Short mmCIF file of C-alpha atoms and ligand atoms in Angstrom, two decimals:
data_model
loop_
_atom_site.label_atom_id
_atom_site.label_comp_id
_atom_site.label_asym_id
_atom_site.label_seq_id
_atom_site.Cartn_x
_atom_site.Cartn_y
_atom_site.Cartn_z
CA UNK A 1 86.16 91.56 132.09
CA UNK A 2 87.04 88.92 129.54
CA UNK A 3 90.34 89.79 127.87
CA UNK A 4 91.09 89.34 124.18
CA UNK A 5 94.58 87.92 123.80
CA UNK A 6 96.83 86.96 120.91
CA UNK A 7 99.88 85.03 122.11
CA UNK A 8 102.76 83.95 119.91
CA UNK A 9 104.35 80.63 120.79
CA UNK A 10 107.74 80.75 119.10
CA UNK A 11 108.53 77.18 120.18
CA UNK A 12 112.23 76.33 119.58
CA UNK A 13 112.87 78.88 116.86
CA UNK A 14 115.07 81.95 116.24
CA UNK A 15 118.68 82.86 116.95
CA UNK A 16 119.37 85.80 119.24
CA UNK A 17 119.67 88.22 116.32
CA UNK A 18 116.47 86.93 114.75
CA UNK A 19 114.67 87.22 118.05
CA UNK A 20 115.83 90.82 118.41
CA UNK A 21 114.71 91.60 114.87
CA UNK A 22 111.24 90.15 115.41
CA UNK A 23 110.78 91.86 118.78
CA UNK A 24 111.91 95.17 117.29
CA UNK A 25 109.38 94.89 114.46
CA UNK A 26 106.58 93.99 116.87
CA UNK A 27 107.39 96.68 119.42
CA UNK A 28 107.68 99.37 116.75
CA UNK A 29 104.39 98.53 115.16
CA UNK A 30 102.18 98.03 118.18
CA UNK A 31 100.25 101.17 118.84
CA UNK A 32 98.88 101.27 122.38
CA UNK A 33 95.83 103.21 121.35
CA UNK A 34 94.85 101.03 118.46
CA UNK A 35 95.40 97.64 120.02
CA UNK A 36 92.36 95.41 119.97
CA UNK A 37 93.81 92.81 122.31
CA UNK A 38 96.71 91.99 124.57
CA UNK A 39 99.68 90.91 122.48
CA UNK A 40 101.96 88.38 124.14
CA UNK A 41 105.21 86.88 122.87
CA UNK A 42 106.37 83.54 124.26
CA UNK A 43 109.98 83.18 123.08
CA UNK A 44 112.42 80.46 124.14
CA UNK A 45 113.45 81.08 127.74
CA UNK A 46 116.95 82.29 126.82
CA UNK A 47 115.32 85.34 125.18
CA UNK A 48 112.88 86.17 127.97
CA UNK A 49 115.04 88.91 129.39
CA UNK A 50 115.41 90.46 125.97
CA UNK A 51 111.65 90.24 125.42
CA UNK A 52 111.02 91.82 128.83
CA UNK A 53 113.25 94.75 127.87
CA UNK A 54 111.13 95.29 124.76
CA UNK A 55 107.97 94.92 126.83
CA UNK A 56 109.17 97.69 129.16
CA UNK A 57 109.21 100.09 126.22
CA UNK A 58 106.15 98.92 124.32
CA UNK A 59 102.71 97.39 124.64
CA UNK A 60 104.07 93.86 124.27
CA UNK A 61 103.63 91.35 127.06
CA UNK A 62 105.85 88.37 127.68
CA UNK A 63 105.13 84.72 128.32
CA UNK A 64 107.23 81.65 129.03
CA UNK A 65 106.69 78.38 127.17
CA UNK A 66 107.07 76.15 130.21
CA UNK A 67 107.91 76.25 133.91
CA UNK A 68 108.95 73.71 136.49
CA UNK A 69 106.53 72.41 139.09
CA UNK A 70 109.36 72.73 141.64
CA UNK A 71 110.23 75.92 143.48
CA UNK A 72 114.04 75.60 143.16
CA UNK A 73 116.87 73.14 143.60
CA UNK A 74 118.65 70.31 141.80
CA UNK A 75 116.57 70.09 138.63
CA UNK A 76 119.12 70.53 135.86
CA UNK A 77 117.80 72.32 132.82
CA UNK A 78 114.57 73.46 134.43
CA UNK A 79 113.23 76.99 134.84
CA UNK A 80 111.19 77.96 137.87
CA UNK A 81 108.20 80.21 138.20
CA UNK A 82 110.19 82.46 140.54
CA UNK A 83 112.82 82.92 137.82
CA UNK A 84 110.11 83.89 135.35
CA UNK A 85 108.66 86.28 137.89
CA UNK A 86 112.07 87.85 138.43
CA UNK A 87 112.22 88.60 134.69
CA UNK A 88 108.81 90.29 134.70
CA UNK A 89 107.14 87.54 132.72
CA UNK A 90 103.36 87.99 132.61
CA UNK A 91 102.12 84.66 131.27
CA UNK A 92 103.36 81.09 130.86
CA UNK A 93 102.07 78.37 128.57
CA UNK A 94 101.61 75.02 130.28
CA UNK A 95 100.42 71.71 128.94
CA UNK A 96 101.17 72.35 125.32
CA UNK A 97 100.52 69.14 123.38
CA UNK A 98 104.20 68.99 122.39
CA UNK A 99 105.17 68.96 126.08
CA UNK A 100 102.54 66.32 126.76
CA UNK A 101 103.70 64.18 123.84
CA UNK A 102 107.50 64.51 123.86
CA UNK A 103 108.10 65.07 127.58
CA UNK A 104 105.32 62.94 129.04
CA UNK A 105 103.64 65.80 130.88
CA UNK A 106 100.47 64.68 132.65
CA UNK A 107 97.53 66.68 133.90
CA UNK A 108 98.64 66.00 137.48
CA UNK A 109 102.04 67.54 136.79
CA UNK A 110 100.34 70.47 135.06
CA UNK A 111 98.19 71.04 138.12
CA UNK A 112 101.42 71.52 140.11
CA UNK A 113 102.83 73.82 137.43
CA UNK A 114 99.67 75.93 137.53
CA UNK A 115 100.05 76.23 141.32
CA UNK A 116 103.71 77.22 141.02
CA UNK A 117 102.95 79.92 138.46
CA UNK A 118 100.03 81.38 140.37
CA UNK A 119 102.17 81.47 143.53
CA UNK A 120 104.47 83.79 141.57
CA UNK A 121 101.77 85.96 139.99
CA UNK A 122 102.23 84.55 136.51
CA UNK A 123 99.10 83.81 134.52
CA UNK A 124 99.05 80.23 133.22
CA UNK A 125 97.88 79.66 129.65
CA UNK A 126 96.62 76.12 130.07
CA UNK A 127 96.48 74.15 126.82
CA UNK A 128 94.00 71.38 126.17
CA UNK A 129 92.84 69.55 123.07
CA UNK A 130 92.28 66.16 121.51
CA UNK A 131 94.31 64.11 119.03
CA UNK A 132 92.77 63.11 115.71
CA UNK A 133 91.76 59.60 116.83
CA UNK A 134 89.82 61.09 119.74
CA UNK A 135 87.99 63.51 117.44
CA UNK A 136 87.16 60.67 115.05
CA UNK A 137 85.75 58.62 117.93
CA UNK A 138 83.83 61.74 118.99
CA UNK A 139 85.28 61.67 122.49
CA UNK A 140 86.92 65.10 122.20
CA UNK A 141 84.53 66.68 124.69
CA UNK A 142 85.36 64.07 127.31
CA UNK A 143 89.10 64.39 126.63
CA UNK A 144 89.06 68.15 127.10
CA UNK A 145 86.86 67.87 130.19
CA UNK A 146 89.32 65.44 131.77
CA UNK A 147 92.31 67.67 130.97
CA UNK A 148 90.63 70.69 132.56
CA UNK A 149 89.30 68.77 135.55
CA UNK A 150 92.68 67.28 136.42
CA UNK A 151 94.84 70.20 135.32
CA UNK A 152 93.16 73.35 136.62
CA UNK A 153 89.78 72.70 138.25
CA UNK A 154 91.44 72.16 141.64
CA UNK A 155 92.12 75.90 141.77
CA UNK A 156 90.12 78.19 144.03
CA UNK A 157 87.76 80.74 142.51
CA UNK A 158 90.27 83.49 143.16
CA UNK A 159 93.09 81.55 141.57
CA UNK A 160 91.05 80.48 138.56
CA UNK A 161 90.36 84.08 137.63
CA UNK A 162 94.02 84.35 136.65
CA UNK A 163 93.97 81.40 134.27
CA UNK A 164 93.73 81.56 130.49
CA UNK A 165 92.63 78.45 128.59
CA UNK A 166 93.89 77.60 125.11
CA UNK A 167 91.96 74.99 123.15
CA UNK A 168 94.34 73.47 120.63
CA UNK A 169 93.17 70.43 118.69
CA UNK A 170 96.39 68.49 118.22
CA UNK A 171 95.45 67.56 114.65
CA UNK A 172 95.45 71.26 113.76
CA UNK A 173 98.84 72.19 115.25
CA UNK A 174 101.43 72.90 112.59
CA UNK A 175 99.47 70.87 110.05
CA UNK A 176 97.70 73.61 108.10
CA UNK A 177 94.40 72.01 109.13
CA UNK A 178 92.34 74.39 111.20
CA UNK A 179 89.24 73.70 113.23
CA UNK A 180 86.36 75.35 111.40
CA UNK A 181 84.92 78.40 113.16
CA UNK A 182 81.87 76.26 114.04
CA UNK A 183 84.00 73.47 115.47
CA UNK A 184 86.00 75.98 117.51
CA UNK A 185 82.87 77.74 118.77
CA UNK A 186 81.23 74.45 119.72
CA UNK A 187 84.06 73.30 121.94
CA UNK A 188 84.85 76.76 123.32
CA UNK A 189 81.22 77.09 124.42
CA UNK A 190 81.47 73.63 125.97
CA UNK A 191 84.63 74.67 127.87
CA UNK A 192 82.95 77.86 129.10
CA UNK A 193 80.02 75.73 130.27
CA UNK A 194 82.40 73.50 132.23
CA UNK A 195 83.91 76.55 133.93
CA UNK A 196 80.42 77.81 134.79
CA UNK A 197 79.48 74.40 136.26
CA UNK A 198 82.69 74.17 138.27
CA UNK A 199 82.85 77.82 139.40
CA UNK A 200 80.05 80.16 138.36
CA UNK A 201 78.66 82.08 135.39
CA UNK A 202 80.52 85.25 136.18
CA UNK A 203 83.88 83.53 136.27
CA UNK A 204 83.03 81.62 133.09
CA UNK A 205 82.07 84.83 131.30
CA UNK A 206 85.35 86.41 132.35
CA UNK A 207 87.59 83.52 131.32
CA UNK A 208 89.60 84.03 128.15
CA UNK A 209 89.54 80.95 125.93
CA UNK A 210 92.03 81.08 123.05
CA UNK A 211 92.04 78.96 119.94
CA UNK A 212 95.29 77.43 118.64
CA UNK A 213 96.15 75.28 115.66
CA UNK A 214 97.17 76.68 112.26
CA UNK A 215 95.61 80.02 113.03
CA UNK A 216 96.92 82.62 110.58
CA UNK A 217 96.19 86.05 109.13
CA UNK A 218 93.77 84.49 106.66
CA UNK A 219 91.51 82.67 109.10
CA UNK A 220 91.91 84.60 112.37
CA UNK A 221 89.08 87.05 111.76
CA UNK A 222 86.47 84.36 111.28
CA UNK A 223 87.71 82.32 114.23
CA UNK A 224 87.89 85.36 116.54
CA UNK A 225 84.39 86.46 115.53
CA UNK A 226 82.94 83.43 117.29
CA UNK A 227 81.22 84.31 120.54
CA UNK A 228 83.40 82.11 122.73
CA UNK A 229 86.74 82.52 120.96
CA UNK A 230 88.69 85.23 122.76
CA UNK A 231 91.84 85.18 120.68
CA UNK A 232 94.55 82.78 119.68
CA UNK A 233 97.69 80.93 120.61
CA UNK A 234 99.72 81.21 117.46
CA UNK A 235 102.69 79.02 116.51
CA UNK A 236 104.15 79.22 113.01
CA UNK A 237 102.39 82.46 112.10
CA UNK A 238 103.87 84.24 115.13
CA UNK A 239 107.38 83.99 113.70
CA UNK A 240 106.78 86.73 111.13
CA UNK A 241 106.02 90.20 112.44
CA UNK A 242 103.62 91.20 109.64
CA UNK A 243 101.54 88.09 109.90
CA UNK A 244 101.41 88.13 113.70
CA UNK A 245 100.43 91.80 113.77
CA UNK A 246 97.65 91.11 111.27
CA UNK A 247 96.34 88.33 113.49
CA UNK A 248 96.41 90.70 116.48
CA UNK A 249 94.36 93.11 114.42
CA UNK A 250 91.71 90.53 113.52
CA UNK A 251 89.02 91.34 116.10
P1 PGA B 301 100.57 76.44 114.94
O1 PGA B 301 100.89 76.10 116.46
O2 PGA B 301 99.92 77.80 114.93
O3 PGA B 301 101.90 76.42 114.25
O4 PGA B 301 99.64 75.38 114.44
C1 PGA B 301 100.04 76.49 117.50
C2 PGA B 301 100.59 76.02 118.81
O5 PGA B 301 101.19 74.94 118.86
O6 PGA B 301 100.46 76.71 119.85
#
């Protein structure tokens, strides 16, 4: 069944004490019985163990923000999928536009990262989305299709069933500009159609497609009410417990 998910991408924010404070507030306020979706926190990797401890005692789930394509070895500064697995991490974001832009990550590299994560039973949250110039030229459908084709459509049917897609128009990330609910629905439906063409209708129907880009407590309800929007990948608004919890309650 298609899962509803709200995932908080903390990016490079929070000291240890602040992370503990935010996790405490989230864990205390998540009521298993009233949850309308899976709630995932993706803190910086140095706080993953802490987040996993909170997840053990609450309904929270934990995600990484990045993982290496390599299994292990001399890759200074990198974090492997097996390390994430050993810390009980459930999900991992890959292909965020900031990684693509600042660290030159390509779809081919992301394909390897997806493989590494799936080998270690971690669900990739694969990000895709166009920059403003591509939207203006109306080539955003092609851009997203190419990212998906090269990044995750090599996976087998079985593997693909463990993938979450996040559509994040780059022009909406951290800018306060949000895709309108219609714009989000249009491209989410397009993405679901691509999954159906590549795999089959059942897999497409069961794939969770999250929206990301200036999603907040004020606009989440309308975005999440769209037929093909299954939740959100939340940046700035995931850094405050109240706001993030409201978003998670927006279905
Ligand atoms: P934002 O970031 O919610 O701050 O726009 C979303 C993201 O980058 O995942």
